[in-house]
Tab-separated table of C-alpha atoms and ligand atoms in Angstrom:
chain	number	residue	atom	x	y	z
A	1	MET	CA	1.031	10.409	-20.107
A	2	GLU	CA	3.563	10.330	-18.214
A	3	LEU	CA	2.302	9.394	-14.700
A	4	ARG	CA	5.665	11.216	-12.909
A	5	ASP	CA	4.651	14.380	-13.833
A	6	TYR	CA	1.605	13.759	-11.310
A	7	ILE	CA	4.069	13.267	-8.250
A	8	ARG	CA	5.439	16.542	-6.300
A	9	ASN	CA	8.616	16.208	-4.789
A	10	ILE	CA	8.374	18.165	-0.684
A	11	PRO	CA	11.730	18.396	0.402
A	12	ASP	CA	12.139	17.651	4.524
A	13	PHE	CA	8.839	16.477	4.654
A	14	PRO	CA	7.557	15.180	7.120
A	15	LYS	CA	11.283	15.932	9.009
A	16	PRO	CA	14.862	16.842	7.361
A	17	GLY	CA	16.400	14.545	5.260
A	18	ILE	CA	13.121	13.200	3.758
A	19	GLN	CA	11.908	13.550	0.264
A	20	PHE	CA	8.478	13.254	0.917
A	21	LYS	CA	6.780	12.000	-3.133
A	22	ASP	CA	2.729	14.296	-2.469
A	23	ILE	CA	0.597	11.943	-4.829
A	24	THR	CA	-2.326	14.207	-4.381
A	25	PRO	CA	-1.815	16.024	-7.729
A	26	LEU	CA	-2.532	12.756	-9.312
A	27	LEU	CA	-5.333	12.554	-7.594
A	28	LYS	CA	-6.274	15.329	-8.169
A	29	SER	CA	-6.504	14.368	-11.792
A	30	PRO	CA	-8.884	12.144	-12.979
A	31	ASP	CA	-7.395	11.097	-16.046
A	32	ALA	CA	-4.553	10.284	-14.125
A	33	PHE	CA	-5.796	8.947	-11.189
A	34	ARG	CA	-7.987	6.423	-13.689
A	35	GLU	CA	-4.374	5.647	-15.414
A	36	VAL	CA	-3.069	4.229	-11.794
A	37	VAL	CA	-6.382	2.606	-11.061
A	38	GLU	CA	-7.147	-0.115	-14.318
A	39	ALA	CA	-3.246	-0.069	-14.478
A	40	ILE	CA	-3.702	-1.993	-11.436
A	41	ALA	CA	-6.681	-3.473	-11.809
A	42	HIS	CA	-5.467	-4.818	-15.334
A	43	TYR	CA	-2.287	-6.097	-13.204
A	44	CYS	CA	-4.760	-7.930	-10.471
A	45	THR	CA	-5.877	-10.315	-13.324
A	46	THR	CA	-2.909	-12.063	-13.753
A	47	VAL	CA	-3.025	-13.194	-10.272
A	48	ALA	CA	-6.131	-14.749	-7.652
A	49	VAL	CA	-7.500	-12.391	-5.786
A	50	ASP	CA	-10.517	-12.310	-3.957
A	51	ALA	CA	-9.504	-9.312	-0.897
A	52	ILE	CA	-7.651	-6.000	-2.101
A	53	ALA	CA	-6.076	-4.686	1.808
A	54	GLY	CA	-5.523	-1.178	1.463
A	55	ILE	CA	-2.258	0.022	3.895
A	56	ASP	CA	-3.246	3.181	6.139
A	57	ALA	CA	-3.661	6.572	4.658
A	58	ARG	CA	-2.732	6.936	0.778
A	59	GLY	CA	-3.056	2.919	1.244
A	60	PHE	CA	-7.081	3.033	1.065
A	61	LEU	CA	-7.324	5.724	-1.537
A	62	LEU	CA	-5.816	3.531	-4.723
A	63	ALA	CA	-7.044	0.406	-2.491
A	64	GLY	CA	-10.582	1.800	-2.850
A	65	ALA	CA	-10.587	2.311	-6.328
A	66	LEU	CA	-9.458	-0.511	-6.680
A	67	ALA	CA	-12.358	-2.345	-5.045
A	68	TYR	CA	-14.470	-1.553	-6.316
A	69	LYS	CA	-13.315	-1.827	-10.134
A	70	LEU	CA	-13.091	-5.135	-9.673
A	71	ARG	CA	-15.650	-5.973	-6.751
A	72	LYS	CA	-13.858	-7.657	-4.581
A	73	PRO	CA	-14.112	-6.670	-0.798
A	74	LEU	CA	-11.921	-4.322	0.472
A	75	ILE	CA	-9.944	-4.657	3.734
A	76	PRO	CA	-8.047	-0.957	5.117
A	77	VAL	CA	-4.531	-2.575	8.320
A	78	ARG	CA	-4.880	0.872	10.319
A	79	LYS	CA	-2.374	1.732	12.115
A	80	GLU	CA	-2.756	1.093	16.160
A	81	GLY	CA	-5.618	2.212	18.175
A	82	LYS	CA	-7.897	2.978	15.183
A	83	LEU	CA	-10.235	-0.238	14.513
A	84	PRO	CA	-13.446	-0.634	17.412
A	85	PHE	CA	-13.623	-4.267	16.901
A	86	LEU	CA	-11.222	-6.736	17.856
A	87	THR	CA	-8.148	-6.733	15.685
A	88	ASN	CA	-5.444	-8.539	15.181
A	89	LYS	CA	-1.743	-6.637	16.039
A	90	VAL	CA	1.239	-6.920	14.054
A	91	THR	CA	4.485	-4.397	16.060
A	92	TYR	CA	7.309	-3.793	13.039
A	93	GLU	CA	9.832	-1.730	13.540
A	94	LEU	CA	11.386	1.562	12.057
A	95	GLU	CA	14.224	3.912	12.215
A	96	TYR	CA	13.359	5.328	16.402
A	97	GLY	CA	11.169	2.839	17.510
A	98	ASN	CA	8.653	0.762	16.177
A	99	ASP	CA	4.945	1.035	15.294
A	100	THR	CA	1.958	-1.272	15.825
A	101	ILE	CA	-0.862	-1.963	12.275
A	102	GLU	CA	-4.129	-3.538	13.236
A	103	VAL	CA	-6.990	-5.245	10.991
A	104	HIS	CA	-9.801	-6.870	12.141
A	105	GLN	CA	-10.397	-10.291	13.464
A	106	ASP	CA	-12.813	-11.285	11.747
A	107	ALA	CA	-11.472	-8.933	8.427
A	108	PHE	CA	-10.568	-12.396	5.927
A	109	THR	CA	-11.606	-15.404	5.338
A	110	ASN	CA	-9.298	-18.556	5.441
A	111	GLY	CA	-7.045	-19.317	3.024
A	112	GLN	CA	-7.856	-15.633	1.700
A	113	ASN	CA	-5.790	-14.463	-0.968
A	114	VAL	CA	-5.276	-10.959	-0.702
A	115	VAL	CA	-3.460	-7.737	-2.871
A	116	ILE	CA	-2.200	-5.459	-0.815
A	117	VAL	CA	-2.201	-1.879	-1.795
A	118	ASP	CA	-0.014	0.949	-0.953
A	119	ASP	CA	1.580	4.420	-2.019
A	120	LEU	CA	4.928	4.472	-2.155
A	121	LEU	CA	7.021	1.821	-0.371
A	122	ALA	CA	9.921	2.930	1.537
A	123	THR	CA	12.613	0.938	3.174
A	124	GLY	CA	9.670	-1.545	2.754
A	125	GLY	CA	9.482	-2.160	6.028
A	126	THR	CA	5.355	-1.560	6.581
A	127	MET	CA	4.202	-3.756	3.309
A	128	ALA	CA	6.030	-6.382	5.133
A	129	ALA	CA	4.349	-6.147	8.610
A	130	THR	CA	0.889	-5.922	6.261
A	131	ALA	CA	2.355	-9.507	4.682
A	132	ARG	CA	2.591	-11.104	8.180
A	133	LEU	CA	-0.924	-9.022	9.941
A	134	ILE	CA	-2.725	-11.256	7.309
A	135	GLU	CA	-0.507	-13.969	7.030
A	136	THR	CA	-1.558	-14.387	10.598
A	137	SER	CA	-5.125	-13.956	10.720
A	138	GLY	CA	-5.397	-16.774	7.655
A	139	ALA	CA	-4.937	-15.313	4.415
A	140	ARG	CA	-2.226	-15.737	2.054
A	141	VAL	CA	-1.081	-12.918	-0.162
A	142	ALA	CA	-1.470	-13.108	-3.917
A	143	ALA	CA	0.369	-9.586	-5.046
A	144	MET	CA	1.986	-6.347	-3.534
A	145	ILE	CA	0.987	-3.070	-5.620
A	146	VAL	CA	2.750	0.234	-5.025
A	147	LEU	CA	2.653	2.936	-7.216
A	148	ILE	CA	6.159	4.021	-6.266
A	149	GLU	CA	9.242	2.013	-5.148
A	150	LEU	CA	12.121	3.826	-3.731
A	151	MET	CA	15.056	2.429	-5.744
A	152	ASP	CA	17.700	3.847	-3.922
A	153	LEU	CA	16.065	1.864	0.240
A	154	ASN	CA	15.819	-1.638	-1.236
A	155	GLY	CA	12.791	-2.958	0.414
A	156	ARG	CA	11.915	-4.592	-2.406
A	157	ASP	CA	14.923	-7.312	-0.751
A	158	LEU	CA	12.526	-7.774	2.819
A	159	LEU	CA	9.428	-8.787	1.074
A	160	GLU	CA	11.903	-11.674	-0.732
A	161	GLY	CA	9.377	-14.492	-1.842
A	162	TYR	CA	6.228	-11.964	-2.527
A	163	SER	CA	5.270	-10.776	-5.759
A	164	LEU	CA	5.460	-7.328	-5.839
A	165	HIS	CA	4.320	-4.905	-8.481
A	166	SER	CA	5.102	-0.893	-8.732
A	167	LEU	CA	4.071	1.591	-11.752
A	168	MET	CA	6.702	3.917	-10.810
A	169	GLN	CA	10.595	3.358	-10.044
A	170	VAL	CA	11.623	6.629	-8.979
B	1	AMP	P1	8.447	1.796	4.245
B	1	AMP	O1	7.707	1.271	5.523
B	1	AMP	O2	9.539	2.596	4.882
B	1	AMP	O3	8.663	0.664	3.099
B	1	AMP	O4	7.629	3.096	4.321
B	1	AMP	C1	6.111	3.616	3.209
B	1	AMP	C2	4.801	3.464	3.881
B	1	AMP	O5	5.504	4.655	4.490
B	1	AMP	C3	3.682	4.071	2.677
B	1	AMP	O6	2.333	3.868	3.781
B	1	AMP	C4	4.084	5.791	3.192
B	1	AMP	O7	2.935	6.308	2.779
B	1	AMP	C5	5.514	5.853	4.015
B	1	AMP	N1	6.308	6.517	3.004
B	1	AMP	C6	8.096	6.588	3.199
B	1	AMP	N2	7.674	7.030	2.231
B	1	AMP	C7	7.699	7.956	1.855
B	1	AMP	C8	8.225	9.138	1.863
B	1	AMP	N3	9.967	9.933	0.448
B	1	AMP	N4	6.547	9.828	0.421
B	1	AMP	C9	6.304	9.645	0.512
B	1	AMP	N5	5.222	8.425	1.850
B	1	AMP	C10	6.811	7.536	2.066
């Protein structure tokens, strides 16, 4: 199966100049979605995994399936203001302005090995901030996994020292 065939390119979304990688065709195909989850789970056999962190919002879709399959705790990393309990926060810079992500203060236990899952790596800013958030929460980043890596943006360079795995490089 060619997984790329299940990613739809949407020009100028959500703003001019951005080519959005729409994964809904993949999610709609049980075989393609299953292949992705199996591939990620297979990669996880090569690293220590105590918990899965999913990045808001499309990362949740992959992280949820993975956590279920591996029988591991699932931790949502959310945009500011969405989590109801006490949180740890990290603010990071975007091209214009900045963004804040949060996790619950009791999300991780000290020294836990956490695998971060997201749909896509662009500049790497969101992934780097998530790693910082996990580390300031007392846990360790065991691996970073994305479905799609946008090679032109060199996001990987921002994540030096971490183990980053992408299923698709475009
Ligand atoms: P970045 O922090 O620049 O690596 O951006 C990664 C985050 O933004 C991920 O959570 C993606 O879901 C989202 N994202 C960034 N660029 C795109 C794109 N071209 N298509 C779909 N999602 C994107």
